[in-house]
Amino acid sequence: MDPYTRKQNIEEQKAVEAENAENWFDRVPTPSYVVDENLLISNLKILQDVQEQSGAKILLAQKAFSMFRVYPLIAQYLCGTTASGLYEAKLGREEFGKEVHIFSPAYREDEFDEILTVSDHIIFNSFSQWDKFGKRALAAGAECGLRINPECSTQEGHGMYDPCGPYSRLGVTRANFKQDRLKGLSGLHLHTLCEQNADALVTTVEAFEKSFGQFLPGMKWLNLGGGHHITREDYDRELLIRTIKRLRETYGITVYLEPGEAVALNAGFLVSSVLDTLHNGMNIAILDASAACHMPDVLEVPYRPRIVGSGQPGEKKTTYRLGGPTCLAGDIIGDYSFDRALNPGDRLVFCDMAIYSMVKNNTFNGIRLPDIVLNKADGTIETVRSFGYEDFKNRLS
Ligand SMILES: *Cc1c(COP(=O)(O)O)cnc(C)c1O
């Protein structure tokens, strides 16, 4: 699979480059994840508009972005959070408030009582889990739902992110659906998209309605999961709004969306410094930011992050292979060209690093975790959290 670049919002990118000219990137420690409050707010306004026009309720999927320093801000716009397990649910309850939804492929007996104390909606992945935990969930006052698998793949070549692929463990297929066991369930949940536009949602909803639409009357809600790239410039928001309105009107249900990426898309950066440069058949620069530790999706998806002021290899004057400070040979971010030679101390700013970054980083090789920084709407910079040796040591024994 070829690395690809996430589509960037050109207007925002220009704003960022203008700000860069004023050198605010020079004022933060490196490496650091810098979330830009204004860029985040512009995403939140788009999501708020979708909520108002469609009548849907939108939740933050914390799996993608859990910077709880900004939860009070996000809570001014969205209806709540969704969690992949107990810890995210607790975080949502403690720091965000509002609605807390949870989905897990299988719940643990030793966590379930605590899950009940923090969750409003509990989504089950199978009828056996519903049988095992449903009574307790209902007794605790939770609304219960079932994740279904509409068996409609809309992503090509991304098996890693396709819950509708062969032998998927995620969601109940029509063949496994037991229509005599729905009593007590108040909704259905599906999550099948990844970085997709509204056309893929329409295709999915059609497949869903064909197999499962007959079970919606009598239900209170339908949760359409995440993967909707709503805040991307080319996203067809009108089509999304029409689709949601039709579902609400046809079935008399509340529609939930739970995007992660769309909330903080293009709203954060990873600011790094060059530590050394070498030459071995080509120019190489070693950075204080690592693909393996600090942006694992660059290797896992894989994808090519944008760097402010850079070009494709060969496009600008000098081309470098950028690598991290670990001893992993494959800790390579990619090849980029620049207008001038890189030197130790130079800063490189990676774009779109708010999502799936802080939540996935690690201290492999004992590499320090990037600081978490907020570039506030009032122009001040707040270092929210710095990490050190103790954070590395505390996860080991
Ligand atoms: C990953 C996930 C999300 C969020 O997906 P994004 O691609 O970040 O929008 C929402 N719901 C569920 C169940 C998920 O697994």
Short mmCIF file of C-alpha atoms and ligand atoms in Angstrom, two decimals:
data_model
loop_
_atom_site.label_atom_id
_atom_site.label_comp_id
_atom_site.label_asym_id
_atom_site.label_seq_id
_atom_site.Cartn_x
_atom_site.Cartn_y
_atom_site.Cartn_z
CA MET A 1 0.00 0.00 0.00
CA ASP A 2 1.38 3.40 -0.93
CA PRO A 3 1.70 5.92 1.85
CA TYR A 4 -0.80 8.65 1.23
CA THR A 5 -1.29 12.12 2.59
CA ARG A 6 -4.43 12.92 4.48
CA LYS A 7 -6.29 15.59 2.58
CA GLN A 8 -5.46 18.91 4.12
CA ASN A 9 -7.74 21.85 4.60
CA ILE A 10 -6.03 24.44 2.44
CA GLU A 11 -7.42 27.51 4.19
CA GLU A 12 -6.36 26.28 7.58
CA GLN A 13 -3.00 25.27 6.23
CA LYS A 14 -2.41 28.79 4.95
CA ALA A 15 -3.37 30.24 8.32
CA VAL A 16 -0.92 27.90 9.96
CA GLU A 17 1.91 28.81 7.66
CA ALA A 18 1.22 32.49 8.32
CA GLU A 19 1.40 31.84 12.04
CA ASN A 20 4.57 29.90 11.52
CA ALA A 21 6.10 32.97 9.93
CA GLU A 22 5.56 34.65 13.28
CA ASN A 23 7.63 31.91 14.84
CA TRP A 24 5.27 30.58 17.45
CA PHE A 25 6.55 27.12 16.64
CA ASP A 26 9.94 28.35 17.85
CA ARG A 27 8.55 29.05 21.29
CA VAL A 28 7.44 25.52 22.22
CA PRO A 29 9.62 22.73 23.61
CA THR A 30 10.47 19.86 21.25
CA PRO A 31 9.26 17.34 20.70
CA SER A 32 5.76 18.52 21.53
CA TYR A 33 2.22 17.99 20.32
CA VAL A 34 0.68 21.43 19.92
CA VAL A 35 -3.08 21.60 19.66
CA ASP A 36 -4.38 24.84 18.21
CA GLU A 37 -7.52 26.02 19.94
CA ASN A 38 -8.75 28.10 16.99
CA LEU A 39 -8.40 25.20 14.55
CA LEU A 40 -10.21 22.93 17.02
CA ILE A 41 -13.02 25.46 17.41
CA SER A 42 -13.45 25.74 13.65
CA ASN A 43 -14.00 21.95 13.51
CA LEU A 44 -16.41 22.11 16.46
CA LYS A 45 -18.46 24.83 14.76
CA ILE A 46 -18.86 22.62 11.68
CA LEU A 47 -19.98 19.71 13.85
CA GLN A 48 -22.37 21.95 15.76
CA ASP A 49 -23.87 23.10 12.48
CA VAL A 50 -24.35 19.46 11.38
CA GLN A 51 -26.08 18.72 14.70
CA GLU A 52 -28.38 21.70 14.33
CA GLN A 53 -29.29 21.04 10.71
CA SER A 54 -29.66 17.26 10.92
CA GLY A 55 -30.93 16.80 14.47
CA ALA A 56 -28.20 14.21 15.12
CA LYS A 57 -26.28 14.02 18.38
CA ILE A 58 -22.50 13.97 17.98
CA LEU A 59 -20.11 12.36 20.47
CA LEU A 60 -16.31 12.57 20.68
CA ALA A 61 -14.69 9.16 20.13
CA GLN A 62 -11.93 9.41 22.72
CA LYS A 63 -9.97 6.61 21.06
CA ALA A 64 -8.73 9.17 18.50
CA PHE A 65 -8.25 12.17 20.76
CA SER A 66 -8.23 12.19 24.56
CA MET A 67 -6.62 15.54 25.36
CA PHE A 68 -8.90 16.16 28.30
CA ARG A 69 -7.52 19.65 28.86
CA VAL A 70 -9.83 20.70 26.02
CA TYR A 71 -12.85 18.54 26.97
CA PRO A 72 -14.65 21.50 28.60
CA LEU A 73 -14.28 23.39 25.30
CA ILE A 74 -15.48 20.42 23.21
CA ALA A 75 -18.38 19.91 25.63
CA GLN A 76 -19.67 23.35 24.68
CA TYR A 77 -20.38 21.93 21.22
CA LEU A 78 -20.83 18.13 21.36
CA CYS A 79 -23.29 15.93 23.29
CA GLY A 80 -20.85 13.61 25.04
CA THR A 81 -18.13 11.03 24.55
CA THR A 82 -17.80 7.45 23.48
CA ALA A 83 -15.35 4.96 24.94
CA SER A 84 -13.70 1.70 23.90
CA GLY A 85 -13.53 0.46 27.47
CA LEU A 86 -13.69 1.31 31.14
CA TYR A 87 -10.80 3.75 31.30
CA GLU A 88 -11.98 5.94 28.44
CA ALA A 89 -15.50 5.85 29.85
CA LYS A 90 -14.20 7.03 33.24
CA LEU A 91 -12.22 9.79 31.58
CA GLY A 92 -15.27 10.94 29.66
CA ARG A 93 -17.39 10.91 32.82
CA GLU A 94 -14.77 12.77 34.89
CA GLU A 95 -13.55 15.36 32.43
CA PHE A 96 -16.30 15.84 29.82
CA GLY A 97 -19.58 15.04 31.53
CA LYS A 98 -22.73 14.90 29.37
CA GLU A 99 -23.50 11.52 27.75
CA VAL A 100 -21.05 8.61 28.09
CA HIS A 101 -21.38 5.75 25.61
CA ILE A 102 -19.28 2.62 25.60
CA PHE A 103 -18.61 -0.18 23.16
CA SER A 104 -16.25 -3.04 23.77
CA PRO A 105 -15.88 -6.24 21.70
CA ALA A 106 -16.20 -8.12 25.02
CA TYR A 107 -16.63 -6.75 28.54
CA ARG A 108 -14.66 -8.08 31.50
CA GLU A 109 -16.59 -9.38 34.46
CA ASP A 110 -14.24 -7.59 36.89
CA GLU A 111 -14.84 -4.21 35.24
CA PHE A 112 -18.52 -4.33 34.49
CA ASP A 113 -19.85 -2.94 37.78
CA GLU A 114 -17.64 0.10 37.42
CA ILE A 115 -18.63 0.50 33.77
CA LEU A 116 -22.24 0.68 34.98
CA THR A 117 -21.41 3.57 37.31
CA VAL A 118 -20.02 5.77 34.49
CA SER A 119 -21.92 4.81 31.30
CA ASP A 120 -25.27 5.96 29.90
CA HIS A 121 -25.30 3.77 26.77
CA ILE A 122 -23.73 0.31 26.71
CA ILE A 123 -23.26 -1.35 23.34
CA PHE A 124 -22.86 -5.10 23.17
CA ASN A 125 -21.01 -6.90 20.41
CA SER A 126 -22.86 -10.23 20.53
CA PHE A 127 -26.02 -11.83 21.84
CA SER A 128 -23.93 -13.84 24.30
CA GLN A 129 -22.59 -10.61 25.86
CA TRP A 130 -26.13 -9.18 25.89
CA ASP A 131 -27.34 -12.33 27.68
CA LYS A 132 -24.47 -12.18 30.16
CA PHE A 133 -24.58 -8.49 31.11
CA GLY A 134 -27.90 -7.11 29.82
CA LYS A 135 -30.00 -7.58 32.97
CA ARG A 136 -27.48 -5.78 35.17
CA ALA A 137 -27.10 -2.96 32.67
CA LEU A 138 -30.88 -2.42 32.48
CA ALA A 139 -31.21 -2.61 36.26
CA ALA A 140 -28.54 0.10 36.56
CA GLY A 141 -30.59 2.31 34.23
CA ALA A 142 -28.28 2.12 31.19
CA GLU A 143 -29.65 2.18 27.66
CA CYS A 144 -28.46 -0.94 25.88
CA GLY A 145 -27.64 -1.40 22.23
CA LEU A 146 -26.31 -4.05 19.92
CA ARG A 147 -23.52 -3.52 17.42
CA ILE A 148 -24.46 -5.01 14.10
CA ASN A 149 -22.33 -5.79 11.07
CA PRO A 150 -24.10 -4.67 7.87
CA GLU A 151 -21.56 -6.70 5.83
CA CYS A 152 -20.96 -3.80 3.49
CA SER A 153 -17.27 -3.01 2.90
CA THR A 154 -16.73 0.46 1.49
CA GLN A 155 -12.97 0.75 1.95
CA GLU A 156 -10.64 -0.83 -0.55
CA GLY A 157 -7.21 -2.07 0.48
CA HIS A 158 -7.62 -1.07 4.13
CA GLY A 159 -8.42 -4.46 5.69
CA MET A 160 -6.89 -3.29 8.96
CA TYR A 161 -9.69 -0.72 9.31
CA ASP A 162 -12.60 -2.66 7.82
CA PRO A 163 -14.95 -4.22 10.39
CA CYS A 164 -17.00 -5.70 7.52
CA GLY A 165 -14.16 -7.87 6.17
CA PRO A 166 -14.20 -11.68 6.17
CA TYR A 167 -14.40 -13.35 9.62
CA SER A 168 -14.83 -9.99 11.36
CA ARG A 169 -15.29 -10.22 15.12
CA LEU A 170 -17.01 -6.82 15.23
CA GLY A 171 -20.79 -6.69 15.18
CA VAL A 172 -23.62 -9.21 14.71
CA THR A 173 -24.30 -10.31 11.14
CA ARG A 174 -27.83 -10.79 9.84
CA ALA A 175 -27.32 -14.58 9.98
CA ASN A 176 -26.44 -14.38 13.68
CA PHE A 177 -29.18 -11.87 14.52
CA LYS A 178 -31.82 -13.20 16.92
CA GLN A 179 -34.97 -11.22 16.50
CA ASP A 180 -36.66 -12.92 19.45
CA ARG A 181 -34.02 -11.55 21.86
CA LEU A 182 -34.41 -7.82 21.27
CA LYS A 183 -36.56 -7.04 24.31
CA GLY A 184 -34.77 -4.46 26.45
CA LEU A 185 -32.54 -3.18 23.65
CA SER A 186 -33.11 0.49 22.88
CA GLY A 187 -30.84 0.91 19.87
CA LEU A 188 -28.55 -0.45 17.19
CA HIS A 189 -24.95 0.59 16.54
CA LEU A 190 -22.77 0.24 13.48
CA HIS A 191 -19.25 1.40 12.79
CA THR A 192 -17.80 0.52 9.42
CA LEU A 193 -16.18 3.66 7.99
CA CYS A 194 -12.66 5.11 8.21
CA GLU A 195 -11.74 8.59 6.93
CA GLN A 196 -14.68 8.43 4.50
CA ASN A 197 -17.10 10.78 2.82
CA ALA A 198 -20.90 10.77 3.01
CA ASP A 199 -21.31 8.64 -0.13
CA ALA A 200 -19.83 5.66 1.75
CA LEU A 201 -22.28 6.29 4.56
CA VAL A 202 -25.20 6.29 2.12
CA THR A 203 -24.06 2.95 0.68
CA THR A 204 -23.69 1.54 4.20
CA VAL A 205 -27.06 2.83 5.40
CA GLU A 206 -28.76 1.26 2.37
CA ALA A 207 -27.19 -2.12 3.17
CA PHE A 208 -28.07 -1.69 6.83
CA GLU A 209 -31.72 -0.87 6.12
CA LYS A 210 -32.07 -3.83 3.80
CA SER A 211 -30.93 -6.29 6.46
CA PHE A 212 -31.86 -4.60 9.71
CA GLY A 213 -34.28 -1.73 8.94
CA GLN A 214 -37.26 -3.88 9.91
CA PHE A 215 -35.98 -3.98 13.52
CA LEU A 216 -35.73 -0.21 13.99
CA PRO A 217 -39.38 0.54 14.72
CA GLY A 218 -39.68 0.30 18.47
CA MET A 219 -36.02 1.27 18.97
CA LYS A 220 -35.08 4.69 20.33
CA TRP A 221 -31.82 5.35 18.56
CA LEU A 222 -29.36 4.38 15.87
CA ASN A 223 -25.65 5.05 16.32
CA LEU A 224 -23.77 5.39 13.02
CA GLY A 225 -20.30 5.10 14.59
CA GLY A 226 -17.25 7.05 13.46
CA GLY A 227 -15.08 7.34 10.38
CA HIS A 228 -17.08 10.28 9.00
CA HIS A 229 -14.52 12.88 7.85
CA ILE A 230 -17.07 15.64 8.36
CA THR A 231 -14.60 18.49 8.89
CA ARG A 232 -12.58 17.75 5.77
CA GLU A 233 -12.91 20.37 3.07
CA ASP A 234 -14.39 18.07 0.42
CA TYR A 235 -16.85 16.33 2.78
CA ASP A 236 -20.44 16.36 1.50
CA ARG A 237 -22.18 17.67 4.61
CA GLU A 238 -25.48 18.26 2.80
CA LEU A 239 -25.68 14.57 1.92
CA LEU A 240 -24.91 13.60 5.52
CA ILE A 241 -27.60 15.94 6.82
CA ARG A 242 -30.19 14.64 4.32
CA THR A 243 -29.37 11.04 5.21
CA ILE A 244 -29.72 11.64 8.95
CA LYS A 245 -32.96 13.57 8.56
CA ARG A 246 -34.47 10.80 6.46
CA LEU A 247 -33.52 8.15 9.05
CA ARG A 248 -34.99 10.24 11.87
CA GLU A 249 -38.22 10.88 9.98
CA THR A 250 -38.65 7.33 8.65
CA TYR A 251 -38.06 5.51 11.92
CA GLY A 252 -38.74 8.15 14.58
CA ILE A 253 -35.33 7.56 16.15
CA THR A 254 -32.46 9.65 17.53
CA VAL A 255 -29.36 9.38 15.38
CA TYR A 256 -25.91 9.45 16.96
CA LEU A 257 -22.56 9.97 15.24
CA GLU A 258 -19.32 9.35 17.10
CA PRO A 259 -16.42 10.68 15.04
CA GLY A 260 -12.94 10.83 16.50
CA GLU A 261 -10.78 12.13 13.68
CA ALA A 262 -13.25 14.75 12.48
CA VAL A 263 -13.21 16.49 15.87
CA ALA A 264 -9.50 17.29 15.85
CA LEU A 265 -8.63 16.84 12.16
CA ASN A 266 -5.81 19.20 11.17
CA ALA A 267 -6.01 20.88 14.57
CA GLY A 268 -2.62 19.82 15.94
CA PHE A 269 1.07 19.58 15.13
CA LEU A 270 4.09 17.67 16.26
CA VAL A 271 6.98 20.11 16.55
CA SER A 272 10.38 18.48 16.38
CA SER A 273 14.03 19.49 16.18
CA VAL A 274 16.82 18.19 14.01
CA LEU A 275 19.47 16.51 16.21
CA ASP A 276 22.01 15.54 13.55
CA THR A 277 22.48 15.21 9.82
CA LEU A 278 24.45 12.55 7.95
CA HIS A 279 25.04 11.30 4.44
CA ASN A 280 24.85 7.70 3.31
CA GLY A 281 23.97 7.65 -0.37
CA MET A 282 21.49 10.41 0.42
CA ASN A 283 21.01 13.14 3.00
CA ILE A 284 19.64 11.91 6.30
CA ALA A 285 18.38 13.89 9.27
CA ILE A 286 17.82 12.46 12.74
CA LEU A 287 15.01 14.17 14.63
CA ASP A 288 13.96 14.20 18.27
CA ALA A 289 10.55 12.93 17.10
CA SER A 290 10.12 9.26 16.25
CA ALA A 291 7.67 7.63 13.87
CA ALA A 292 7.67 4.47 15.97
CA CYS A 293 7.15 6.22 19.33
CA HIS A 294 5.34 9.46 18.59
CA MET A 295 3.38 8.97 15.37
CA PRO A 296 2.91 5.19 15.09
CA ASP A 297 0.18 5.54 12.46
CA VAL A 298 2.82 6.81 10.03
CA LEU A 299 4.20 3.26 10.10
CA GLU A 300 0.94 1.41 10.77
CA VAL A 301 -1.51 2.95 8.30
CA PRO A 302 1.01 3.86 6.71
CA TYR A 303 0.85 7.49 5.67
CA ARG A 304 3.03 10.46 4.88
CA PRO A 305 2.50 13.40 7.23
CA ARG A 306 2.78 16.91 5.83
CA ILE A 307 5.63 19.07 7.08
CA VAL A 308 5.20 22.84 6.99
CA GLY A 309 7.39 24.34 4.26
CA SER A 310 8.50 21.02 2.77
CA GLY A 311 8.04 19.39 -0.63
CA GLN A 312 8.04 15.95 -2.18
CA PRO A 313 11.50 14.39 -2.62
CA GLY A 314 13.37 16.32 -5.33
CA GLU A 315 10.81 19.11 -5.47
CA LYS A 316 12.81 21.64 -3.45
CA LYS A 317 16.52 22.25 -3.27
CA THR A 318 17.68 19.54 -0.86
CA THR A 319 16.07 16.20 -0.06
CA TYR A 320 16.42 14.37 3.24
CA ARG A 321 15.30 11.06 4.66
CA LEU A 322 13.89 11.91 8.08
CA GLY A 323 14.32 9.38 10.86
CA GLY A 324 13.70 9.13 14.57
CA PRO A 325 16.12 8.81 17.50
CA THR A 326 15.41 5.10 18.14
CA CYS A 327 17.62 2.19 17.06
CA LEU A 328 14.83 0.74 14.90
CA ALA A 329 16.10 0.83 11.29
CA GLY A 330 12.54 1.33 10.07
CA ASP A 331 11.89 4.37 12.28
CA ILE A 332 11.65 6.52 9.17
CA ILE A 333 9.07 9.23 8.65
CA GLY A 334 9.77 9.63 4.96
CA ASP A 335 11.72 11.60 2.33
CA TYR A 336 11.09 15.35 2.15
CA SER A 337 12.72 18.27 0.34
CA PHE A 338 13.46 21.73 1.70
CA ASP A 339 14.61 25.10 0.36
CA ARG A 340 17.84 24.93 2.30
CA ALA A 341 20.08 22.42 4.04
CA LEU A 342 18.94 21.19 7.44
CA ASN A 343 21.11 21.81 10.49
CA PRO A 344 20.96 20.62 14.09
CA GLY A 345 18.48 22.80 15.98
CA ASP A 346 16.24 23.42 12.96
CA ARG A 347 12.57 22.84 13.65
CA LEU A 348 10.26 20.67 11.59
CA VAL A 349 6.52 20.93 12.11
CA PHE A 350 4.39 17.88 11.27
CA CYS A 351 0.75 18.62 10.45
CA ASP A 352 -2.42 16.83 11.50
CA MET A 353 -0.86 15.32 14.62
CA ALA A 354 -3.67 15.81 17.16
CA ILE A 355 -5.46 12.58 16.24
CA TYR A 356 -4.26 9.03 16.86
CA SER A 357 -0.95 10.44 18.15
CA MET A 358 -1.00 11.21 21.90
CA VAL A 359 -3.37 8.27 22.42
CA LYS A 360 -1.03 5.81 20.69
CA ASN A 361 2.46 6.94 21.62
CA ASN A 362 4.90 4.84 23.58
CA THR A 363 8.32 4.99 25.25
CA PHE A 364 10.04 2.30 23.15
CA ASN A 365 13.84 2.70 23.49
CA GLY A 366 13.22 4.91 26.53
CA ILE A 367 12.51 7.83 24.21
CA ARG A 368 10.87 10.75 25.98
CA LEU A 369 7.23 11.43 25.23
CA PRO A 370 6.45 14.76 23.56
CA ASP A 371 5.06 17.50 25.77
CA ILE A 372 1.38 18.34 25.31
CA VAL A 373 0.90 22.01 24.49
CA LEU A 374 -2.14 24.17 23.81
CA ASN A 375 -1.87 27.19 21.53
CA LYS A 376 -4.78 29.14 22.93
CA ALA A 377 -7.24 31.33 21.09
CA ASP A 378 -5.96 34.35 23.02
CA GLY A 379 -2.47 33.83 21.60
CA THR A 380 -0.85 32.40 24.71
CA ILE A 381 0.91 29.07 24.79
CA GLU A 382 0.24 26.66 27.63
CA THR A 383 2.42 23.62 28.25
CA VAL A 384 -0.28 21.34 29.60
CA ARG A 385 1.98 18.43 30.47
CA SER A 386 5.66 17.52 30.24
CA PHE A 387 6.92 13.97 30.50
CA GLY A 388 10.16 12.62 31.87
CA TYR A 389 12.04 9.61 33.13
CA GLU A 390 9.40 8.74 35.73
CA ASP A 391 6.75 8.29 33.02
CA PHE A 392 9.00 5.75 31.32
CA LYS A 393 9.87 3.97 34.54
CA ASN A 394 6.31 3.88 35.91
CA ARG A 395 5.11 1.56 33.16
CA LEU A 396 7.87 -0.94 33.90
CA SER A 397 9.06 -2.83 36.90
C1 LIG B 1 -12.68 4.10 16.02
C2 LIG B 1 -14.11 4.23 16.36
C3 LIG B 1 -14.74 5.49 16.28
C4 LIG B 1 -14.03 6.73 15.79
O1 LIG B 1 -13.55 6.60 14.49
P1 LIG B 1 -12.84 7.81 13.70
O2 LIG B 1 -12.30 7.13 12.49
O3 LIG B 1 -11.75 8.33 14.58
O4 LIG B 1 -13.88 8.81 13.41
C5 LIG B 1 -16.07 5.55 16.62
N1 LIG B 1 -16.75 4.45 17.05
C6 LIG B 1 -16.17 3.24 17.15
C7 LIG B 1 -16.97 2.07 17.61
C8 LIG B 1 -14.83 3.09 16.81
O5 LIG B 1 -14.25 1.88 16.89
#
